[in-house]
Amino acid sequence: MTTVLHQFAESLGTAIDAKDPHTSMHSDEVAEVSHALALTMGLSPREADIIHVAAHLHDIGKIGVPDAVLRKQGALNTKEWQAIRRHPELGANILKPVAALRDLGVVDMVLHHHERWDGKGYPARLRGVQIPLGARIISLADSLSAMLQNRPYRNAMDFTKAHDEILRCSATQFDPSVVIAFRKSADTILKMVSYLSNKEQAA
Ligand SMILES: [Fe+2]
Ligand SMILES: [Fe+2]
């Protein structure tokens, strides 16, 4: 994993976060949490770094989703949902020309970050271990980060509530082994997300 690749991933993640006033630092947060989960699961530092890079880039496909849809307050209609649900494929297409990202599995992690353990996710309705491990890790980190953020239609959840919600969705939405890693590393992850949100407020 080259430093340059990581730096580019971080800057592209920040670019996509800048499109949405509610999600500044979302990509950084997902990247940090994914890295911690990967290490807790016993993956090597190199594997954890690759997942970290994929996590910075996970929502890059939102660049192709109209701002009017991304920023819409209130319920989305079917067409708008379809536009949002295309972002994993758009993201994979954007990243595919970078051979290193393909070879490291980053493109597939981005493509499958909205799959669910029970097979009810998208775009491919993969289930269980068919879903790349990195994508299963990013999925949990992504949901945690989303729950901790204020949205136009609801206030941020506190960490304990988000934690319980993740445990409740083990084996339906999330890989149970990733959920176990989350339980084990919850204290570290809480410190991590608190640090990032203080940094965001100071900015
Ligand atoms: Fe990073
Ligand atoms: Fe996403």
PDB file of N, CA and C and ligand atoms in Angstrom, residues 26 58-60 62 84 87-88 110 113-114 122 138 142, ligand 2:
ATOM      1  N   HIS A  26     -17.469  12.223   7.386  1.00  0.00           N
ATOM      2  CA  HIS A  26     -18.055  10.873   7.372  1.00  0.00           C
ATOM      3  C   HIS A  26     -17.057   9.854   6.816  1.00  0.00           C
ATOM      4  N   HIS A  58     -15.559   4.846  -0.074  1.00  0.00           N
ATOM      5  CA  HIS A  58     -16.763   4.027  -0.244  1.00  0.00           C
ATOM      6  C   HIS A  58     -17.919   4.761  -0.924  1.00  0.00           C
ATOM      7  N   ASP A  59     -18.061   6.066  -0.653  1.00  0.00           N
ATOM      8  CA  ASP A  59     -19.211   6.795  -1.218  1.00  0.00           C
ATOM      9  C   ASP A  59     -18.845   7.667  -2.408  1.00  0.00           C
ATOM     10  N   ILE A  60     -17.700   7.438  -3.013  1.00  0.00           N
ATOM     11  CA  ILE A  60     -17.230   8.295  -4.105  1.00  0.00           C
ATOM     12  C   ILE A  60     -18.246   8.349  -5.263  1.00  0.00           C
ATOM     13  N   LYS A  62     -21.228   8.902  -5.099  1.00  0.00           N
ATOM     14  CA  LYS A  62     -22.255   9.938  -4.884  1.00  0.00           C
ATOM     15  C   LYS A  62     -21.972  11.178  -5.715  1.00  0.00           C
ATOM     16  N   ILE A  84     -29.960   7.127  -5.786  1.00  0.00           N
ATOM     17  CA  ILE A  84     -29.047   6.920  -4.639  1.00  0.00           C
ATOM     18  C   ILE A  84     -28.432   5.522  -4.693  1.00  0.00           C
ATOM     19  N   HIS A  87     -25.089   4.511  -6.399  1.00  0.00           N
ATOM     20  CA  HIS A  87     -23.756   5.042  -6.069  1.00  0.00           C
ATOM     21  C   HIS A  87     -22.671   3.977  -5.870  1.00  0.00           C
ATOM     22  N   PRO A  88     -22.979   2.764  -5.393  1.00  0.00           N
ATOM     23  CA  PRO A  88     -21.880   1.786  -5.315  1.00  0.00           C
ATOM     24  C   PRO A  88     -21.315   1.403  -6.697  1.00  0.00           C
ATOM     25  N   VAL A 110     -15.919  -1.310  -2.541  1.00  0.00           N
ATOM     26  CA  VAL A 110     -16.783  -0.144  -2.783  1.00  0.00           C
ATOM     27  C   VAL A 110     -18.097  -0.604  -3.426  1.00  0.00           C
ATOM     28  N   HIS A 113     -20.493  -2.308  -0.631  1.00  0.00           N
ATOM     29  CA  HIS A 113     -20.599  -1.810   0.752  1.00  0.00           C
ATOM     30  C   HIS A 113     -22.047  -1.653   1.237  1.00  0.00           C
ATOM     31  N   HIS A 114     -23.034  -1.800   0.339  1.00  0.00           N
ATOM     32  CA  HIS A 114     -24.434  -1.783   0.796  1.00  0.00           C
ATOM     33  C   HIS A 114     -25.112  -3.152   0.703  1.00  0.00           C
ATOM     34  N   TYR A 122     -27.886  -4.286  -1.632  1.00  0.00           N
ATOM     35  CA  TYR A 122     -27.703  -4.000  -3.049  1.00  0.00           C
ATOM     36  C   TYR A 122     -26.238  -3.688  -3.326  1.00  0.00           C
ATOM     37  N   ILE A 138     -16.823  -2.311   6.279  1.00  0.00           N
ATOM     38  CA  ILE A 138     -17.180  -0.927   5.945  1.00  0.00           C
ATOM     39  C   ILE A 138     -18.669  -0.694   6.199  1.00  0.00           C
ATOM     40  N   ASP A 142     -19.959   2.278   8.404  1.00  0.00           N
ATOM     41  CA  ASP A 142     -20.776   3.268   7.706  1.00  0.00           C
ATOM     42  C   ASP A 142     -22.089   3.501   8.464  1.00  0.00           C
TER      43      ASP A 142
HETATM   44 FE    FE B   2     -22.816   4.312   0.589  1.00  0.00          FE
END
